[in-house]
PDB file of C-alpha atoms and ligand atoms in Angstrom:
ATOM      1  CA  MET A   1      77.333 107.202  65.053  1.00 60.00           C
ATOM      2  CA  THR A   2      80.949 107.052  66.173  1.00 62.00           C
ATOM      3  CA  PRO A   3      81.503 104.229  68.717  1.00 61.00           C
ATOM      4  CA  GLU A   4      82.152 105.453  72.322  1.00 60.00           C
ATOM      5  CA  THR A   5      85.621 103.876  72.265  1.00 57.00           C
ATOM      6  CA  ASP A   6      86.659 106.142  69.375  1.00 63.00           C
ATOM      7  CA  LYS A   7      85.332 109.353  70.923  1.00 67.00           C
ATOM      8  CA  ARG A   8      87.931 109.434  73.666  1.00 74.00           C
ATOM      9  CA  GLY A   9      91.684 109.237  73.571  1.00 81.00           C
ATOM     10  CA  ARG A  10      93.989 107.503  76.028  1.00 90.00           C
ATOM     11  CA  PRO A  11      93.174 108.475  79.643  1.00 96.00           C
ATOM     12  CA  VAL A  12      95.101 111.377  81.177  1.00 98.00           C
ATOM     13  CA  LEU A  13      96.595 111.732  84.655  1.00 98.00           C
ATOM     14  CA  PHE A  14      96.154 115.307  85.894  1.00 98.00           C
ATOM     15  CA  VAL A  15      98.571 116.180  88.681  1.00 98.00           C
ATOM     16  CA  LEU A  16      97.695 119.216  90.772  1.00 98.00           C
ATOM     17  CA  SER A  17     100.363 120.659  93.069  1.00 98.00           C
ATOM     18  CA  ALA A  18     100.467 123.693  95.325  1.00 97.00           C
ATOM     19  CA  ALA A  19     101.771 124.823  98.642  1.00 94.00           C
ATOM     20  CA  SER A  20      99.646 123.546 101.517  1.00 89.00           C
ATOM     21  CA  GLY A  21      96.704 125.880 102.173  1.00 91.00           C
ATOM     22  CA  THR A  22      96.468 127.226  98.595  1.00 96.00           C
ATOM     23  CA  GLY A  23      93.178 125.454  97.953  1.00 95.00           C
ATOM     24  CA  LYS A  24      94.169 122.307  95.981  1.00 95.00           C
ATOM     25  CA  THR A  25      91.668 120.052  97.706  1.00 93.00           C
ATOM     26  CA  THR A  26      88.836 122.569  97.366  1.00 95.00           C
ATOM     27  CA  VAL A  27      89.529 123.172  93.658  1.00 97.00           C
ATOM     28  CA  ALA A  28      90.123 119.472  92.853  1.00 97.00           C
ATOM     29  CA  ARG A  29      86.913 118.296  94.526  1.00 95.00           C
ATOM     30  CA  GLU A  30      84.826 120.953  92.772  1.00 97.00           C
ATOM     31  CA  VAL A  31      86.281 120.015  89.375  1.00 98.00           C
ATOM     32  CA  GLU A  32      85.656 116.325  90.091  1.00 96.00           C
ATOM     33  CA  ALA A  33      81.989 117.158  90.779  1.00 96.00           C
ATOM     34  CA  ARG A  34      81.726 119.246  87.616  1.00 96.00           C
ATOM     35  CA  VAL A  35      83.554 117.155  85.001  1.00 97.00           C
ATOM     36  CA  PRO A  36      82.149 113.696  84.288  1.00 95.00           C
ATOM     37  CA  GLY A  37      84.569 110.796  83.937  1.00 95.00           C
ATOM     38  CA  LEU A  38      87.219 112.222  86.264  1.00 97.00           C
ATOM     39  CA  PHE A  39      88.405 110.113  89.207  1.00 97.00           C
ATOM     40  CA  TYR A  40      89.985 111.813  92.251  1.00 97.00           C
ATOM     41  CA  SER A  41      92.755 109.698  93.759  1.00 98.00           C
ATOM     42  CA  VAL A  42      92.645 109.616  97.585  1.00 97.00           C
ATOM     43  CA  SER A  43      96.183 109.371  98.961  1.00 98.00           C
ATOM     44  CA  ALA A  44      97.380 107.436 101.995  1.00 98.00           C
ATOM     45  CA  THR A  45      99.262 109.301 104.701  1.00 98.00           C
ATOM     46  CA  THR A  46     100.850 108.683 108.084  1.00 98.00           C
ATOM     47  CA  ARG A  47     100.207 112.249 109.252  1.00 94.00           C
ATOM     48  CA  ALA A  48      97.545 112.906 111.890  1.00 93.00           C
ATOM     49  CA  ARG A  49      94.013 113.562 110.686  1.00 94.00           C
ATOM     50  CA  ARG A  50      92.962 117.202 111.021  1.00 88.00           C
ATOM     51  CA  PRO A  51      89.622 117.664 112.824  1.00 89.00           C
ATOM     52  CA  TRP A  52      87.665 118.544 109.649  1.00 88.00           C
ATOM     53  CA  GLU A  53      89.124 115.717 107.551  1.00 92.00           C
ATOM     54  CA  LYS A  54      87.344 112.423 106.873  1.00 95.00           C
ATOM     55  CA  ASP A  55      89.180 109.114 106.677  1.00 97.00           C
ATOM     56  CA  GLY A  56      88.793 107.586 103.213  1.00 97.00           C
ATOM     57  CA  VAL A  57      87.603 110.901 101.741  1.00 94.00           C
ATOM     58  CA  ASP A  58      90.464 113.363 102.297  1.00 93.00           C
ATOM     59  CA  TYR A  59      93.108 110.703 102.907  1.00 96.00           C
ATOM     60  CA  HIS A  60      93.422 107.123 104.029  1.00 98.00           C
ATOM     61  CA  PHE A  61      94.984 107.736 107.431  1.00 98.00           C
ATOM     62  CA  VAL A  62      97.302 104.824 108.210  1.00 98.00           C
ATOM     63  CA  THR A  63     100.062 103.975 110.672  1.00 98.00           C
ATOM     64  CA  ARG A  64     103.718 103.839 109.608  1.00 98.00           C
ATOM     65  CA  GLU A  65     103.559 100.032 109.880  1.00 98.00           C
ATOM     66  CA  VAL A  66     100.610  99.818 107.491  1.00 98.00           C
ATOM     67  CA  PHE A  67     102.263 102.287 105.105  1.00 98.00           C
ATOM     68  CA  ARG A  68     105.492 100.244 105.068  1.00 98.00           C
ATOM     69  CA  ALA A  69     103.527  97.023 104.506  1.00 98.00           C
ATOM     70  CA  TRP A  70     101.693  98.625 101.542  1.00 98.00           C
ATOM     71  CA  LEU A  71     105.034  99.748 100.142  1.00 97.00           C
ATOM     72  CA  GLU A  72     106.540  96.261 100.496  1.00 97.00           C
ATOM     73  CA  HIS A  73     103.524  94.681  98.789  1.00 98.00           C
ATOM     74  CA  GLY A  74     103.754  97.143  95.882  1.00 98.00           C
ATOM     75  CA  ASN A  75     100.358  98.663  96.733  1.00 98.00           C
ATOM     76  CA  LEU A  76     101.570 102.225  96.160  1.00 98.00           C
ATOM     77  CA  LEU A  77     102.098 103.742  92.729  1.00 97.00           C
ATOM     78  CA  GLU A  78     104.407 106.424  94.117  1.00 97.00           C
ATOM     79  CA  TRP A  79     105.243 107.841  97.509  1.00 97.00           C
ATOM     80  CA  ALA A  80     107.159 110.671  99.123  1.00 95.00           C
ATOM     81  CA  GLU A  81     108.147 111.961 102.525  1.00 92.00           C
ATOM     82  CA  VAL A  82     106.742 115.437 103.203  1.00 86.00           C
ATOM     83  CA  TYR A  83     107.257 117.264 106.521  1.00 79.00           C
ATOM     84  CA  GLY A  84     108.578 113.999 108.029  1.00 89.00           C
ATOM     85  CA  GLU A  85     105.394 112.074 107.164  1.00 94.00           C
ATOM     86  CA  TYR A  86     104.756 109.562 104.403  1.00 97.00           C
ATOM     87  CA  TYR A  87     102.305 110.197 101.580  1.00 97.00           C
ATOM     88  CA  GLY A  88     101.484 107.751  98.790  1.00 98.00           C
ATOM     89  CA  THR A  89      99.064 106.964  95.978  1.00 98.00           C
ATOM     90  CA  PRO A  90      97.187 103.647  96.266  1.00 98.00           C
ATOM     91  CA  ARG A  91      97.852 101.785  93.016  1.00 98.00           C
ATOM     92  CA  LYS A  92      94.654  99.773  92.512  1.00 98.00           C
ATOM     93  CA  PRO A  93      92.003 102.539  92.286  1.00 98.00           C
ATOM     94  CA  VAL A  94      94.132 104.522  89.819  1.00 98.00           C
ATOM     95  CA  MET A  95      94.867 101.522  87.585  1.00 98.00           C
ATOM     96  CA  GLU A  96      91.191 100.501  87.599  1.00 98.00           C
ATOM     97  CA  ALA A  97      90.047 104.022  86.677  1.00 97.00           C
ATOM     98  CA  LEU A  98      92.528 104.133  83.779  1.00 97.00           C
ATOM     99  CA  LYS A  99      91.423 100.679  82.626  1.00 96.00           C
ATOM    100  CA  ASP A 100      87.818 101.901  82.608  1.00 95.00           C
ATOM    101  CA  GLY A 101      88.923 104.807  80.391  1.00 94.00           C
ATOM    102  CA  ARG A 102      88.514 107.431  83.104  1.00 96.00           C
ATOM    103  CA  ASP A 103      90.963 110.286  83.665  1.00 97.00           C
ATOM    104  CA  VAL A 104      92.563 110.630  87.084  1.00 98.00           C
ATOM    105  CA  LEU A 105      93.125 113.764  89.161  1.00 98.00           C
ATOM    106  CA  LEU A 106      95.901 113.536  91.766  1.00 98.00           C
ATOM    107  CA  ASP A 107      96.996 115.984  94.450  1.00 96.00           C
ATOM    108  CA  LEU A 108     100.754 115.367  94.737  1.00 96.00           C
ATOM    109  CA  ASP A 109     103.965 117.187  95.535  1.00 94.00           C
ATOM    110  CA  VAL A 110     106.646 117.726  92.890  1.00 95.00           C
ATOM    111  CA  VAL A 111     108.356 114.402  93.740  1.00 94.00           C
ATOM    112  CA  GLY A 112     105.137 112.505  93.115  1.00 96.00           C
ATOM    113  CA  LYS A 113     104.592 114.363  89.840  1.00 97.00           C
ATOM    114  CA  ARG A 114     108.061 113.359  88.582  1.00 97.00           C
ATOM    115  CA  LYS A 115     107.479 109.726  89.527  1.00 97.00           C
ATOM    116  CA  LEU A 116     104.175 109.604  87.663  1.00 98.00           C
ATOM    117  CA  GLN A 117     105.765 111.211  84.588  1.00 98.00           C
ATOM    118  CA  ALA A 118     108.342 108.399  84.596  1.00 98.00           C
ATOM    119  CA  LEU A 119     105.651 105.729  85.048  1.00 97.00           C
ATOM    120  CA  PHE A 120     103.208 107.127  82.463  1.00 97.00           C
ATOM    121  CA  PRO A 121     105.243 108.920  79.781  1.00 96.00           C
ATOM    122  CA  GLY A 122     103.149 111.326  77.720  1.00 94.00           C
ATOM    123  CA  GLN A 123     100.040 110.712  79.835  1.00 96.00           C
ATOM    124  CA  VAL A 124     100.651 113.214  82.650  1.00 98.00           C
ATOM    125  CA  VAL A 125      99.447 116.820  82.551  1.00 98.00           C
ATOM    126  CA  SER A 126     100.740 118.926  85.434  1.00 98.00           C
ATOM    127  CA  ILE A 127      99.092 122.002  86.927  1.00 98.00           C
ATOM    128  CA  PHE A 128     100.554 124.265  89.594  1.00 98.00           C
ATOM    129  CA  LEU A 129      98.155 126.300  91.704  1.00 98.00           C
ATOM    130  CA  PHE A 130      99.361 129.586  93.197  1.00 98.00           C
ATOM    131  CA  PRO A 131      97.829 131.544  96.059  1.00 98.00           C
ATOM    132  CA  PRO A 132      97.207 135.183  95.032  1.00 98.00           C
ATOM    133  CA  SER A 133      99.829 136.284  97.600  1.00 97.00           C
ATOM    134  CA  LEU A 134     101.706 134.993 100.630  1.00 95.00           C
ATOM    135  CA  GLU A 135      99.447 137.125 102.840  1.00 95.00           C
ATOM    136  CA  VAL A 136      96.370 135.368 101.451  1.00 97.00           C
ATOM    137  CA  LEU A 137      98.072 131.976 101.893  1.00 96.00           C
ATOM    138  CA  ARG A 138      98.750 132.845 105.517  1.00 94.00           C
ATOM    139  CA  GLU A 139      95.074 133.813 106.013  1.00 94.00           C
ATOM    140  CA  ARG A 140      93.852 130.570 104.393  1.00 94.00           C
ATOM    141  CA  LEU A 141      96.124 128.468 106.561  1.00 92.00           C
ATOM    142  CA  ILE A 142      94.787 130.243 109.658  1.00 91.00           C
ATOM    143  CA  THR A 143      91.130 129.933 108.513  1.00 90.00           C
ATOM    144  CA  ARG A 144      91.540 126.252 107.744  1.00 86.00           C
ATOM    145  CA  GLY A 145      93.300 125.697 111.054  1.00 81.00           C
ATOM    146  CA  VAL A 146      97.044 125.124 110.863  1.00 78.00           C
ATOM    147  CA  GLU A 147      98.712 122.986 113.540  1.00 72.00           C
ATOM    148  CA  SER A 148      99.973 125.230 116.374  1.00 70.00           C
ATOM    149  CA  GLY A 149     103.498 126.548 115.788  1.00 80.00           C
ATOM    150  CA  LYS A 150     103.503 125.295 112.168  1.00 82.00           C
ATOM    151  CA  LEU A 151     102.391 128.496 110.388  1.00 89.00           C
ATOM    152  CA  GLU A 152     105.847 129.956 109.686  1.00 89.00           C
ATOM    153  CA  ILE A 153     107.230 126.525 108.687  1.00 87.00           C
ATOM    154  CA  ARG A 154     104.352 126.106 106.223  1.00 87.00           C
ATOM    155  CA  ILE A 155     105.062 129.562 104.728  1.00 91.00           C
ATOM    156  CA  GLN A 156     108.772 128.753 104.336  1.00 91.00           C
ATOM    157  CA  ASN A 157     107.889 125.414 102.742  1.00 90.00           C
ATOM    158  CA  ALA A 158     105.417 127.189 100.479  1.00 92.00           C
ATOM    159  CA  LEU A 159     108.230 129.311  99.059  1.00 93.00           C
ATOM    160  CA  ARG A 160     110.277 126.156  98.398  1.00 92.00           C
ATOM    161  CA  GLU A 161     107.341 124.375  96.728  1.00 92.00           C
ATOM    162  CA  ILE A 162     106.622 127.400  94.534  1.00 95.00           C
ATOM    163  CA  GLU A 163     110.226 127.191  93.219  1.00 94.00           C
ATOM    164  CA  GLY A 164     109.232 123.893  91.551  1.00 95.00           C
ATOM    165  CA  ALA A 165     106.409 125.560  89.607  1.00 98.00           C
ATOM    166  CA  GLN A 166     108.626 126.118  86.533  1.00 97.00           C
ATOM    167  CA  GLU A 167     108.415 122.452  85.555  1.00 98.00           C
ATOM    168  CA  TYR A 168     104.601 122.376  85.373  1.00 98.00           C
ATOM    169  CA  ASP A 169     102.555 122.569  82.157  1.00 98.00           C
ATOM    170  CA  TYR A 170      99.889 124.967  83.460  1.00 98.00           C
ATOM    171  CA  TRP A 171      99.676 127.674  86.107  1.00 98.00           C
ATOM    172  CA  ILE A 172      96.475 128.774  87.824  1.00 98.00           C
ATOM    173  CA  VAL A 173      96.131 131.492  90.469  1.00 98.00           C
ATOM    174  CA  ASN A 174      93.487 130.510  92.997  1.00 98.00           C
ATOM    175  CA  ASP A 175      92.105 133.961  93.746  1.00 98.00           C
ATOM    176  CA  GLN A 176      88.387 133.699  92.941  1.00 98.00           C
ATOM    177  CA  LEU A 177      87.472 130.057  93.511  1.00 98.00           C
ATOM    178  CA  GLU A 178      85.015 129.902  90.612  1.00 98.00           C
ATOM    179  CA  GLU A 179      87.636 131.158  88.146  1.00 98.00           C
ATOM    180  CA  ALA A 180      90.258 128.693  89.366  1.00 98.00           C
ATOM    181  CA  VAL A 181      87.782 125.790  89.164  1.00 98.00           C
ATOM    182  CA  GLU A 182      86.735 126.734  85.627  1.00 98.00           C
ATOM    183  CA  ALA A 183      90.387 127.125  84.565  1.00 98.00           C
ATOM    184  CA  LEU A 184      91.198 123.600  85.754  1.00 98.00           C
ATOM    185  CA  ALA A 185      87.988 122.181  84.257  1.00 98.00           C
ATOM    186  CA  SER A 186      88.895 123.819  80.905  1.00 98.00           C
ATOM    187  CA  ILE A 187      92.365 122.269  80.979  1.00 98.00           C
ATOM    188  CA  VAL A 188      90.842 118.834  81.611  1.00 98.00           C
ATOM    189  CA  ARG A 189      88.313 119.244  78.809  1.00 97.00           C
ATOM    190  CA  ALA A 190      90.882 120.537  76.285  1.00 97.00           C
ATOM    191  CA  GLU A 191      93.593 117.994  77.101  1.00 97.00           C
ATOM    192  CA  ARG A 192      91.087 115.187  76.519  1.00 95.00           C
ATOM    193  CA  GLN A 193      90.617 116.319  72.927  1.00 94.00           C
ATOM    194  CA  ARG A 194      94.317 116.351  71.953  1.00 95.00           C
ATOM    195  CA  SER A 195      94.616 114.547  68.630  1.00 94.00           C
ATOM    196  CA  TYR A 196      97.601 112.449  69.727  1.00 93.00           C
ATOM    197  CA  ARG A 197      95.583 110.812  72.504  1.00 92.00           C
ATOM    198  CA  PHE A 198      93.148 109.240  70.033  1.00 92.00           C
ATOM    199  CA  PRO A 199      93.894 105.659  68.940  1.00 88.00           C
ATOM    200  CA  ARG A 200      92.705 106.392  65.367  1.00 89.00           C
ATOM    201  CA  ILE A 201      90.793 108.931  63.328  1.00 90.00           C
ATOM    202  CA  PRO A 202      87.347 109.033  64.987  1.00 90.00           C
ATOM    203  CA  LEU A 203      85.437 108.783  61.742  1.00 87.00           C
ATOM    204  CA  GLN A 204      83.521 105.669  60.950  1.00 79.00           C
ATOM    205  CA  ARG A 205      83.062 104.711  57.352  1.00 75.00           C
ATOM    206  CA  SER A 206      79.540 103.537  56.713  1.00 70.00           C
ATOM    207  CA  ALA A 207      79.092 100.306  54.757  1.00 64.00           C
ATOM    208  CA  GLU A 208      77.562 102.282  51.865  1.00 57.00           C
ATOM    209  CA  VAL A 209      80.513 104.670  51.585  1.00 53.00           C
ATOM    210  CA  GLY A 210      82.982 101.809  51.721  1.00 51.00           C
ATOM    211  CA  ALA A 211      81.079  99.843  49.076  1.00 45.00           C
TER     212      ALA A 211
HETATM  213  P1  ADP B 301      95.136 122.630 100.275  1.00 89.83           P
HETATM  214  O1  ADP B 301      94.429 121.360  99.876  1.00 89.83           O
HETATM  215  O2  ADP B 301      95.884 123.260  99.148  1.00 89.83           O
HETATM  216  O3  ADP B 301      95.978 122.485 101.499  1.00 89.83           O
HETATM  217  P2  ADP B 301      92.433 123.569 101.015  1.00 89.83           P
HETATM  218  O4  ADP B 301      91.646 123.148  99.818  1.00 89.83           O
HETATM  219  O5  ADP B 301      92.268 122.777 102.272  1.00 89.83           O
HETATM  220  O6  ADP B 301      93.994 123.717 100.667  1.00 89.83           O
HETATM  221  O7  ADP B 301      92.060 125.120 101.278  1.00 89.83           O
HETATM  222  C1  ADP B 301      92.631 125.893 102.337  1.00 89.83           C
HETATM  223  C2  ADP B 301      91.592 126.903 102.874  1.00 89.83           C
HETATM  224  O8  ADP B 301      91.394 127.927 101.895  1.00 89.83           O
HETATM  225  C3  ADP B 301      90.224 126.286 103.124  1.00 89.83           C
HETATM  226  O9  ADP B 301      89.668 126.894 104.287  1.00 89.83           O
HETATM  227  C4  ADP B 301      89.421 126.653 101.874  1.00 89.83           C
HETATM  228  O10 ADP B 301      88.025 126.731 102.133  1.00 89.83           O
HETATM  229  C5  ADP B 301      90.002 128.009 101.522  1.00 89.83           C
HETATM  230  N1  ADP B 301      89.985 128.348 100.085  1.00 89.83           N
HETATM  231  C6  ADP B 301      90.330 127.554  99.040  1.00 89.83           C
HETATM  232  N2  ADP B 301      90.231 128.227  97.857  1.00 89.83           N
HETATM  233  C7  ADP B 301      89.811 129.486  98.169  1.00 89.83           C
HETATM  234  C8  ADP B 301      89.525 130.663  97.404  1.00 89.83           C
HETATM  235  N3  ADP B 301      89.664 130.711  96.063  1.00 89.83           N
HETATM  236  N4  ADP B 301      89.123 131.778  98.052  1.00 89.83           N
HETATM  237  C9  ADP B 301      88.991 131.767  99.407  1.00 89.83           C
HETATM  238  N5  ADP B 301      89.249 130.712 100.202  1.00 89.83           N
HETATM  239  C10 ADP B 301      89.658 129.578  99.601  1.00 89.83           C
HETATM  240  P1  5GP B 302      98.931 118.061 103.382  1.00 89.83           P
HETATM  241  O1  5GP B 302      99.510 117.395 104.620  1.00 89.83           O
HETATM  242  O2  5GP B 302      98.963 119.563 103.497  1.00 89.83           O
HETATM  243  O3  5GP B 302      97.572 117.519 103.038  1.00 89.83           O
HETATM  244  O4  5GP B 302      99.882 117.672 102.154  1.00 89.83           O
HETATM  245  C1  5GP B 302     101.247 117.911 102.192  1.00 89.83           C
HETATM  246  C2  5GP B 302     101.867 117.684 100.842  1.00 89.83           C
HETATM  247  O5  5GP B 302     101.816 116.293 100.472  1.00 89.83           O
HETATM  248  C3  5GP B 302     101.197 118.436  99.677  1.00 89.83           C
HETATM  249  O6  5GP B 302     102.236 119.051  98.903  1.00 89.83           O
HETATM  250  C4  5GP B 302     100.524 117.344  98.881  1.00 89.83           C
HETATM  251  O7  5GP B 302     100.423 117.663  97.517  1.00 89.83           O
HETATM  252  C5  5GP B 302     101.463 116.169  99.115  1.00 89.83           C
HETATM  253  N1  5GP B 302     100.804 114.875  98.881  1.00 89.83           N
HETATM  254  C6  5GP B 302      99.561 114.497  99.258  1.00 89.83           C
HETATM  255  N2  5GP B 302      99.310 113.235  98.889  1.00 89.83           N
HETATM  256  C7  5GP B 302     100.408 112.795  98.225  1.00 89.83           C
HETATM  257  C8  5GP B 302     100.747 111.560  97.572  1.00 89.83           C
HETATM  258  O8  5GP B 302      99.980 110.606  97.515  1.00 89.83           O
HETATM  259  N3  5GP B 302     101.983 111.489  97.023  1.00 89.83           N
HETATM  260  C9  5GP B 302     102.864 112.529  97.053  1.00 89.83           C
HETATM  261  N4  5GP B 302     104.040 112.354  96.442  1.00 89.83           N
HETATM  262  N5  5GP B 302     102.577 113.709  97.659  1.00 89.83           N
HETATM  263  C10 5GP B 302     101.372 113.840  98.233  1.00 89.83           C
END
């Protein structure tokens, strides 16, 4: 039997980006539940918690002081300012997952994606998720509950974020949830098997053959 260490290549960091309200969190969480060995990175943010969000599950909700202290202590792998609030990736959980040989799924904006590509050359796979249309995006933002007066700003920002889609490896349209989830799960499964991620040829010579 091939040893476990030879069956898997170097861990991959999957970065998922989309305009707010497209369904990133929904798709990412479903793929995490479906694909073994995939760790979902929970970001830290200074923005206010939305009523349906859970601290430590959707985000680590922190004050600006705490965020700055984490930054100063090097606790964040990358960070960005989005809509006037800070967002960042806690370093330790990601590094531990990679050390354990697990792949990591991160929900980041385009700035965060670029930073990770610089930090982990050749190890980042980027996926951009599109809403089927701007009308559907608007409906999803309303259903989810957008902050009052923020709907049009979010739509304008969505158009700007979508402009960055050209620099991503994969595109998925999140129309039917099941199809979008399976598309992302397939990308994860296929990327894991890329020959260049393997440390060596995964074929063990038995003692008899070698003799
Ligand atoms: P994001 O993380 O991109 O801001 P969410 O995952 O919070 O978006 O999803 C926004 C809203 O759209 C939620 O109410 C979610 O249930 C809904 N949603 C997500 N994907 C789909 C889909 N494929 N079809 C219909 N509704 C969806
Ligand atoms: P929201 O407030 O709608 O949850 O997220 C706003 C934006 O911040 C989204 O584009 C999301 O991808 C991005 N974001 C969330 N967490 C992080 C993070 O840790 N780092 C970076 N760079 N962007 C993040």
